Amino acid sequence: MFEAKNITKTFNGEGGEAAVLNGADLLVEPGRFVSIVGRSGSGKTTFLNILSTLLAPDSGELLYRGEDITHASRARLNELRRRDFAVIFQFHHLLPYLTARENVLLPYMQGLGPVTAAVRRRADACLDRVGLSGKGGKLPGHLSGGEQQRVAIARALVKESAILFADEPTGNLDKETGDAIMGLLGELKHEGLAIVMVTHDEEYAARADRAVRMADGMVLKQ
Ligand SMILES: Nc1ncnc2c1ncn2[C@@H]1O[C@H](COP(=O)(O)OP(=O)(O)O)[C@@H](O)[C@H]1O
Ligand SMILES: [Mg+2]
C-alpha cells in the first residue's frame, strides 16, 4: 500500500555535503507493522520524514495506494497528511497550552472538518482507547511522558489514518511505559492500521511483522 523506491538525500552541512540516504527502499503492505532499526545517525529519521512527506527526497519515488505522490501538489500532500498519514515523534509534539482532548482534536482544528459533538465523542473514545479515560481535560504538562505519548497516538487514531509513522516512540520512556506503548501499537495494527516504526531498540524492532535494518543510507534487508 506504501512504497518507497531508491530514495536519496544529501544534506549540505559545515563539513560539506553528506549523503544520508543512498537509495533506500521500503514496502509496507496494508495493515502490516514494519520496523526500521539502525544505529544513531544511520538516517532513520531522515528516511521516516521523507516517507511521511515532511521532507522531500532528492530523488526516488513514493507510492501510496498505487498513486505516485513523489511530486504531488502541496494541496494533495496536505490532504494526505491531514487524513491518511499520522506521525508520532519521540518527543510527542503536543501543544502545551491545549488540553489532551484539544490536542486529539487538533487535526480537526487544522482543517479536517468541523468539531461537532460526534467528533468530540470520538476524541473521547480515542482517549479511552489508549487508556486515558477521564484525562481529556488535563494539560500535557500534567501528564507523564507515557501518557503524553498516548495522547499523540490518540490524535493519530481520531483521524482514522491508514498508516502511522512513528519515530522512536518509546525513545524517552522507561521500559515498562515503553512496553505498554509497544503493546498499544500492536493492538492498533490488529485493528488494521499499517505502522512504520523507527527505533534503535532491537527488541522492540523484532516485535514488528518485519524488521529492516538501515546502514550506509540503505535498507539492508526486506
Ligand atoms: N537537516 C539536516 N542538515 C544536515 N544534516 C542532517 C540534517 N538532518 C540529519 N542530518 C544528518 O544526517 C545523518 C542522519 O541523521 P538521522 O536521519 O537523524 O539519523 P538517525 O535518526 O538514524 O539517528 C546524521 O549524520 C545527521 O547529522
Ligand atoms: Mg532519529
mmCIF file of C-alpha atoms and ligand atoms in Angstrom:
data_model
loop_
_atom_site.group_PDB
_atom_site.id
_atom_site.type_symbol
_atom_site.label_atom_id
_atom_site.label_comp_id
_atom_site.label_asym_id
_atom_site.label_seq_id
_atom_site.Cartn_x
_atom_site.Cartn_y
_atom_site.Cartn_z
ATOM 1 C CA MET A 1 0.000 0.000 0.000
ATOM 2 C CA PHE A 2 3.004 2.251 0.598
ATOM 3 C CA GLU A 3 6.259 2.010 -1.232
ATOM 4 C CA ALA A 4 9.480 3.998 -1.300
ATOM 5 C CA LYS A 5 11.944 3.276 -4.088
ATOM 6 C CA ASN A 6 15.566 4.279 -4.351
ATOM 7 C CA ILE A 7 15.309 7.323 -2.076
ATOM 8 C CA THR A 8 18.349 9.586 -1.894
ATOM 9 C CA LYS A 9 19.006 12.599 0.305
ATOM 10 C CA THR A 10 22.116 14.727 0.779
ATOM 11 C CA PHE A 11 22.478 17.490 3.346
ATOM 12 C CA ASN A 12 24.815 20.433 2.995
ATOM 13 C CA GLY A 13 26.416 20.906 6.372
ATOM 14 C CA GLU A 14 29.503 22.580 7.781
ATOM 15 C CA GLY A 15 31.671 19.642 6.772
ATOM 16 C CA GLY A 16 30.436 19.838 3.174
ATOM 17 C CA GLU A 17 27.898 17.549 1.565
ATOM 18 C CA ALA A 18 26.763 14.486 3.493
ATOM 19 C CA ALA A 19 24.884 11.770 1.643
ATOM 20 C CA VAL A 20 22.464 10.403 4.245
ATOM 21 C CA LEU A 21 20.290 8.231 2.026
ATOM 22 C CA ASN A 22 21.819 6.367 -0.909
ATOM 23 C CA GLY A 23 18.906 4.534 -2.451
ATOM 24 C CA ALA A 24 16.699 3.414 0.419
ATOM 25 C CA ASP A 25 13.679 1.219 -0.350
ATOM 26 C CA LEU A 26 10.694 0.173 1.731
ATOM 27 C CA LEU A 27 7.479 -1.709 1.105
ATOM 28 C CA VAL A 28 4.602 -1.584 3.569
ATOM 29 C CA GLU A 29 1.698 -3.918 2.946
ATOM 30 C CA PRO A 30 -1.801 -2.959 4.202
ATOM 31 C CA GLY A 31 -2.182 -3.386 7.940
ATOM 32 C CA ARG A 32 1.419 -4.501 8.452
ATOM 33 C CA PHE A 33 3.816 -3.347 11.138
ATOM 34 C CA VAL A 34 7.300 -2.710 9.759
ATOM 35 C CA SER A 35 10.167 -1.578 11.936
ATOM 36 C CA ILE A 36 13.316 0.162 10.763
ATOM 37 C CA VAL A 37 16.257 -0.418 13.055
ATOM 38 C CA GLY A 38 19.736 1.049 12.848
ATOM 39 C CA ARG A 39 22.340 2.837 14.879
ATOM 40 C CA SER A 40 22.108 6.518 15.676
ATOM 41 C CA GLY A 41 22.980 8.642 12.659
ATOM 42 C CA SER A 42 22.154 5.933 10.114
ATOM 43 C CA GLY A 43 19.455 8.090 8.509
ATOM 44 C CA LYS A 44 16.335 6.588 10.089
ATOM 45 C CA THR A 45 14.687 9.884 10.978
ATOM 46 C CA THR A 46 15.551 11.390 7.603
ATOM 47 C CA PHE A 47 14.016 8.364 5.851
ATOM 48 C CA LEU A 48 10.861 8.417 8.001
ATOM 49 C CA ASN A 49 10.403 12.150 7.422
ATOM 50 C CA ILE A 50 10.609 11.523 3.692
ATOM 51 C CA LEU A 51 8.126 8.641 3.898
ATOM 52 C CA SER A 52 5.642 10.799 5.794
ATOM 53 C CA THR A 53 6.215 13.616 3.247
ATOM 54 C CA LEU A 54 7.525 16.061 5.860
ATOM 55 C CA LEU A 55 10.790 16.212 3.910
ATOM 56 C CA ALA A 56 11.319 15.999 0.135
ATOM 57 C CA PRO A 57 13.821 13.448 -1.222
ATOM 58 C CA ASP A 58 16.483 14.448 -3.760
ATOM 59 C CA SER A 59 15.456 11.525 -5.929
ATOM 60 C CA GLY A 60 13.439 8.338 -5.751
ATOM 61 C CA GLU A 61 9.765 7.517 -5.743
ATOM 62 C CA LEU A 62 6.966 7.372 -3.188
ATOM 63 C CA LEU A 63 3.828 5.415 -3.976
ATOM 64 C CA TYR A 64 0.701 5.370 -1.839
ATOM 65 C CA ARG A 65 -2.122 3.033 -2.799
ATOM 66 C CA GLY A 66 -0.798 3.000 -6.338
ATOM 67 C CA GLU A 67 -0.616 6.792 -6.583
ATOM 68 C CA ASP A 68 2.789 8.325 -7.296
ATOM 69 C CA ILE A 69 2.968 11.031 -4.623
ATOM 70 C CA THR A 70 6.636 11.925 -5.214
ATOM 71 C CA HIS A 71 5.716 15.137 -6.976
ATOM 72 C CA ALA A 72 2.207 15.551 -5.612
ATOM 73 C CA SER A 73 0.892 19.079 -5.225
ATOM 74 C CA ARG A 74 1.061 20.825 -1.879
ATOM 75 C CA ALA A 75 -2.729 20.569 -1.661
ATOM 76 C CA ARG A 76 -2.679 16.800 -2.231
ATOM 77 C CA LEU A 77 0.114 16.314 0.321
ATOM 78 C CA ASN A 78 -1.779 18.383 2.885
ATOM 79 C CA GLU A 79 -4.837 16.214 2.284
ATOM 80 C CA LEU A 80 -2.810 13.027 2.825
ATOM 81 C CA ARG A 81 -1.141 14.384 5.961
ATOM 82 C CA ARG A 82 -4.465 15.529 7.347
ATOM 83 C CA ARG A 83 -6.205 12.189 6.982
ATOM 84 C CA ASP A 84 -4.261 9.193 5.731
ATOM 85 C CA PHE A 85 -0.844 9.708 7.306
ATOM 86 C CA ALA A 86 -0.287 10.032 11.032
ATOM 87 C CA VAL A 87 3.057 10.800 12.621
ATOM 88 C CA ILE A 88 4.267 10.400 16.179
ATOM 89 C CA PHE A 89 7.659 11.502 17.397
ATOM 90 C CA GLN A 90 9.939 10.664 20.271
ATOM 91 C CA PHE A 91 9.048 13.946 21.903
ATOM 92 C CA HIS A 92 5.353 13.757 21.132
ATOM 93 C CA HIS A 93 4.905 17.372 19.908
ATOM 94 C CA LEU A 94 1.744 18.097 21.853
ATOM 95 C CA LEU A 95 0.764 21.725 22.137
ATOM 96 C CA PRO A 96 1.370 22.569 25.802
ATOM 97 C CA TYR A 97 -1.439 25.112 26.155
ATOM 98 C CA LEU A 98 -4.117 22.764 24.786
ATOM 99 C CA THR A 99 -5.718 20.016 26.870
ATOM 100 C CA ALA A 100 -5.244 16.361 25.972
ATOM 101 C CA ARG A 101 -8.692 16.355 24.304
ATOM 102 C CA GLU A 102 -7.920 19.521 22.336
ATOM 103 C CA ASN A 103 -4.613 18.022 21.215
ATOM 104 C CA VAL A 104 -6.510 14.979 19.955
ATOM 105 C CA LEU A 105 -8.925 17.301 18.138
ATOM 106 C CA LEU A 106 -6.078 19.248 16.530
ATOM 107 C CA PRO A 107 -6.385 17.606 13.087
ATOM 108 C CA TYR A 108 -9.990 18.880 13.001
ATOM 109 C CA MET A 109 -8.986 22.362 14.151
ATOM 110 C CA GLN A 110 -6.405 22.307 11.370
ATOM 111 C CA GLY A 111 -8.999 21.732 8.696
ATOM 112 C CA LEU A 112 -10.001 18.066 8.778
ATOM 113 C CA GLY A 113 -13.601 19.062 9.498
ATOM 114 C CA PRO A 114 -15.891 20.790 11.984
ATOM 115 C CA VAL A 115 -15.569 19.843 15.642
ATOM 116 C CA THR A 116 -19.091 18.525 16.103
ATOM 117 C CA ALA A 117 -20.479 16.804 19.196
ATOM 118 C CA ALA A 118 -19.934 13.479 17.416
ATOM 119 C CA VAL A 119 -16.289 14.363 16.752
ATOM 120 C CA ARG A 120 -15.828 15.269 20.433
ATOM 121 C CA ARG A 121 -17.299 11.904 21.430
ATOM 122 C CA ARG A 122 -14.896 10.254 19.006
ATOM 123 C CA ALA A 123 -11.960 12.089 20.548
ATOM 124 C CA ASP A 124 -13.021 10.862 23.989
ATOM 125 C CA ALA A 125 -13.409 7.322 22.642
ATOM 126 C CA CYS A 126 -9.850 7.534 21.264
ATOM 127 C CA LEU A 127 -8.567 8.754 24.626
ATOM 128 C CA ASP A 128 -10.397 5.807 26.263
ATOM 129 C CA ARG A 129 -8.867 3.516 23.650
ATOM 130 C CA VAL A 130 -5.321 4.476 24.636
ATOM 131 C CA GLY A 131 -6.075 4.170 28.351
ATOM 132 C CA LEU A 132 -6.595 7.841 29.178
ATOM 133 C CA SER A 133 -10.247 7.796 30.266
ATOM 134 C CA GLY A 134 -11.051 10.879 32.292
ATOM 135 C CA LYS A 135 -7.787 12.642 31.473
ATOM 136 C CA GLY A 136 -9.008 14.622 28.441
ATOM 137 C CA GLY A 137 -9.146 17.869 30.399
ATOM 138 C CA LYS A 138 -5.524 17.767 31.517
ATOM 139 C CA LEU A 139 -2.747 19.847 30.018
ATOM 140 C CA PRO A 140 0.268 17.891 28.676
ATOM 141 C CA GLY A 141 2.450 19.291 31.450
ATOM 142 C CA HIS A 142 0.236 17.498 33.963
ATOM 143 C CA LEU A 143 0.627 14.120 32.236
ATOM 144 C CA SER A 144 3.528 11.666 32.407
ATOM 145 C CA GLY A 145 5.767 11.046 29.383
ATOM 146 C CA GLY A 146 3.955 7.800 28.603
ATOM 147 C CA GLU A 147 0.565 9.499 28.911
ATOM 148 C CA GLN A 148 1.677 12.271 26.580
ATOM 149 C CA GLN A 149 2.758 9.687 24.018
ATOM 150 C CA ARG A 150 -0.692 8.066 24.363
ATOM 151 C CA VAL A 151 -2.307 11.422 23.581
ATOM 152 C CA ALA A 152 -0.173 11.627 20.426
ATOM 153 C CA ILE A 153 -1.351 8.111 19.479
ATOM 154 C CA ALA A 154 -4.988 9.058 20.185
ATOM 155 C CA ARG A 155 -4.532 12.034 17.858
ATOM 156 C CA ALA A 156 -3.357 9.644 15.157
ATOM 157 C CA LEU A 157 -6.410 7.428 15.824
ATOM 158 C CA VAL A 158 -9.067 10.124 15.706
ATOM 159 C CA LYS A 159 -8.284 10.788 12.040
ATOM 160 C CA GLU A 160 -8.785 7.129 11.091
ATOM 161 C CA SER A 161 -5.446 7.214 9.332
ATOM 162 C CA ALA A 162 -4.318 4.368 7.120
ATOM 163 C CA ILE A 163 -0.657 4.447 8.079
ATOM 164 C CA LEU A 164 1.196 5.579 11.181
ATOM 165 C CA PHE A 165 4.820 6.728 11.017
ATOM 166 C CA ALA A 166 6.461 6.564 14.437
ATOM 167 C CA ASP A 167 9.962 7.890 15.128
ATOM 168 C CA GLU A 168 11.418 6.301 18.276
ATOM 169 C CA PRO A 169 8.008 6.351 20.017
ATOM 170 C CA THR A 170 9.497 4.678 23.081
ATOM 171 C CA GLY A 171 12.746 6.638 22.927
ATOM 172 C CA ASN A 172 12.373 8.705 26.062
ATOM 173 C CA LEU A 173 10.205 6.323 28.078
ATOM 174 C CA ASP A 174 11.168 3.839 30.790
ATOM 175 C CA LYS A 175 10.988 0.128 29.981
ATOM 176 C CA GLU A 176 7.550 -0.501 31.467
ATOM 177 C CA THR A 177 5.990 2.501 29.746
ATOM 178 C CA GLY A 178 7.767 1.666 26.502
ATOM 179 C CA ASP A 179 6.400 -1.884 26.678
ATOM 180 C CA ALA A 180 2.884 -0.508 27.155
ATOM 181 C CA ILE A 181 3.231 1.787 24.118
ATOM 182 C CA MET A 182 4.527 -1.158 22.054
ATOM 183 C CA GLY A 183 1.540 -3.221 23.217
ATOM 184 C CA LEU A 184 -0.791 -0.452 22.126
ATOM 185 C CA LEU A 185 0.852 -0.197 18.684
ATOM 186 C CA GLY A 186 0.451 -3.960 18.321
ATOM 187 C CA GLU A 187 -3.274 -3.708 19.092
ATOM 188 C CA LEU A 188 -3.737 -0.887 16.580
ATOM 189 C CA LYS A 189 -2.057 -2.999 13.954
ATOM 190 C CA HIS A 190 -4.548 -5.766 14.642
ATOM 191 C CA GLU A 191 -7.286 -3.206 14.065
ATOM 192 C CA GLY A 192 -5.939 -2.592 10.555
ATOM 193 C CA LEU A 193 -3.526 0.318 10.904
ATOM 194 C CA ALA A 194 -0.273 -0.004 8.951
ATOM 195 C CA ILE A 195 2.705 1.105 11.040
ATOM 196 C CA VAL A 196 6.252 2.100 10.172
ATOM 197 C CA MET A 197 8.316 2.458 13.331
ATOM 198 C CA VAL A 198 11.883 3.665 13.524
ATOM 199 C CA THR A 199 13.863 2.556 16.561
ATOM 200 C CA HIS A 200 17.358 1.795 17.741
ATOM 201 C CA ASP A 201 15.891 -0.784 20.158
ATOM 202 C CA GLU A 202 16.493 -4.243 18.666
ATOM 203 C CA GLU A 203 13.987 -5.912 20.969
ATOM 204 C CA TYR A 204 11.134 -3.586 20.026
ATOM 205 C CA ALA A 205 12.104 -3.749 16.355
ATOM 206 C CA ALA A 206 11.763 -7.545 16.466
ATOM 207 C CA ARG A 207 8.143 -7.280 17.636
ATOM 208 C CA ALA A 208 7.036 -5.913 14.270
ATOM 209 C CA ASP A 209 5.814 -8.194 11.464
ATOM 210 C CA ARG A 210 9.013 -7.372 9.664
ATOM 211 C CA ALA A 211 12.192 -5.620 10.772
ATOM 212 C CA VAL A 212 14.521 -3.991 8.279
ATOM 213 C CA ARG A 213 17.909 -2.530 9.019
ATOM 214 C CA MET A 214 19.378 0.760 7.837
ATOM 215 C CA ALA A 215 23.073 1.215 7.269
ATOM 216 C CA ASP A 216 25.090 3.284 4.804
ATOM 217 C CA GLY A 217 21.944 5.127 3.815
ATOM 218 C CA MET A 218 20.282 1.981 2.525
ATOM 219 C CA VAL A 219 17.734 -0.509 3.775
ATOM 220 C CA LEU A 220 19.671 -3.744 4.012
ATOM 221 C CA LYS A 221 17.058 -6.412 4.465
ATOM 222 C CA GLN A 222 13.417 -6.578 3.400
HETATM 223 N N1 LIG B 1 18.724 18.939 8.425
HETATM 224 C C1 LIG B 1 19.936 18.378 8.430
HETATM 225 N N2 LIG B 1 21.004 19.050 7.984
HETATM 226 C C2 LIG B 1 22.238 18.472 7.950
HETATM 227 N N3 LIG B 1 22.484 17.206 8.343
HETATM 228 C C3 LIG B 1 21.452 16.490 8.795
HETATM 229 C C4 LIG B 1 20.128 17.026 8.876
HETATM 230 N N4 LIG B 1 19.290 16.058 9.365
HETATM 231 C C5 LIG B 1 20.078 14.986 9.596
HETATM 232 N N5 LIG B 1 21.357 15.224 9.262
HETATM 233 C C6 LIG B 1 22.477 14.272 9.363
HETATM 234 O O1 LIG B 1 22.075 13.085 8.703
HETATM 235 C C7 LIG B 1 22.565 11.933 9.394
HETATM 236 C C8 LIG B 1 21.407 11.011 9.720
HETATM 237 O O2 LIG B 1 20.554 11.637 10.669
HETATM 238 P P1 LIG B 1 19.175 10.993 11.129
HETATM 239 O O3 LIG B 1 18.332 10.755 9.933
HETATM 240 O O4 LIG B 1 18.615 11.884 12.179
HETATM 241 O O5 LIG B 1 19.650 9.597 11.726
HETATM 242 P P2 LIG B 1 19.011 8.666 12.848
HETATM 243 O O6 LIG B 1 17.574 9.030 13.011
HETATM 244 O O7 LIG B 1 19.221 7.263 12.331
HETATM 245 O O8 LIG B 1 19.803 8.888 14.092
HETATM 246 C C9 LIG B 1 23.294 12.450 10.601
HETATM 247 O O9 LIG B 1 24.654 12.451 10.318
HETATM 248 C C10 LIG B 1 22.774 13.844 10.779
HETATM 249 O O10 LIG B 1 23.725 14.684 11.376
HETATM 250 MG MG MG B 2 16.447 9.622 14.635
#
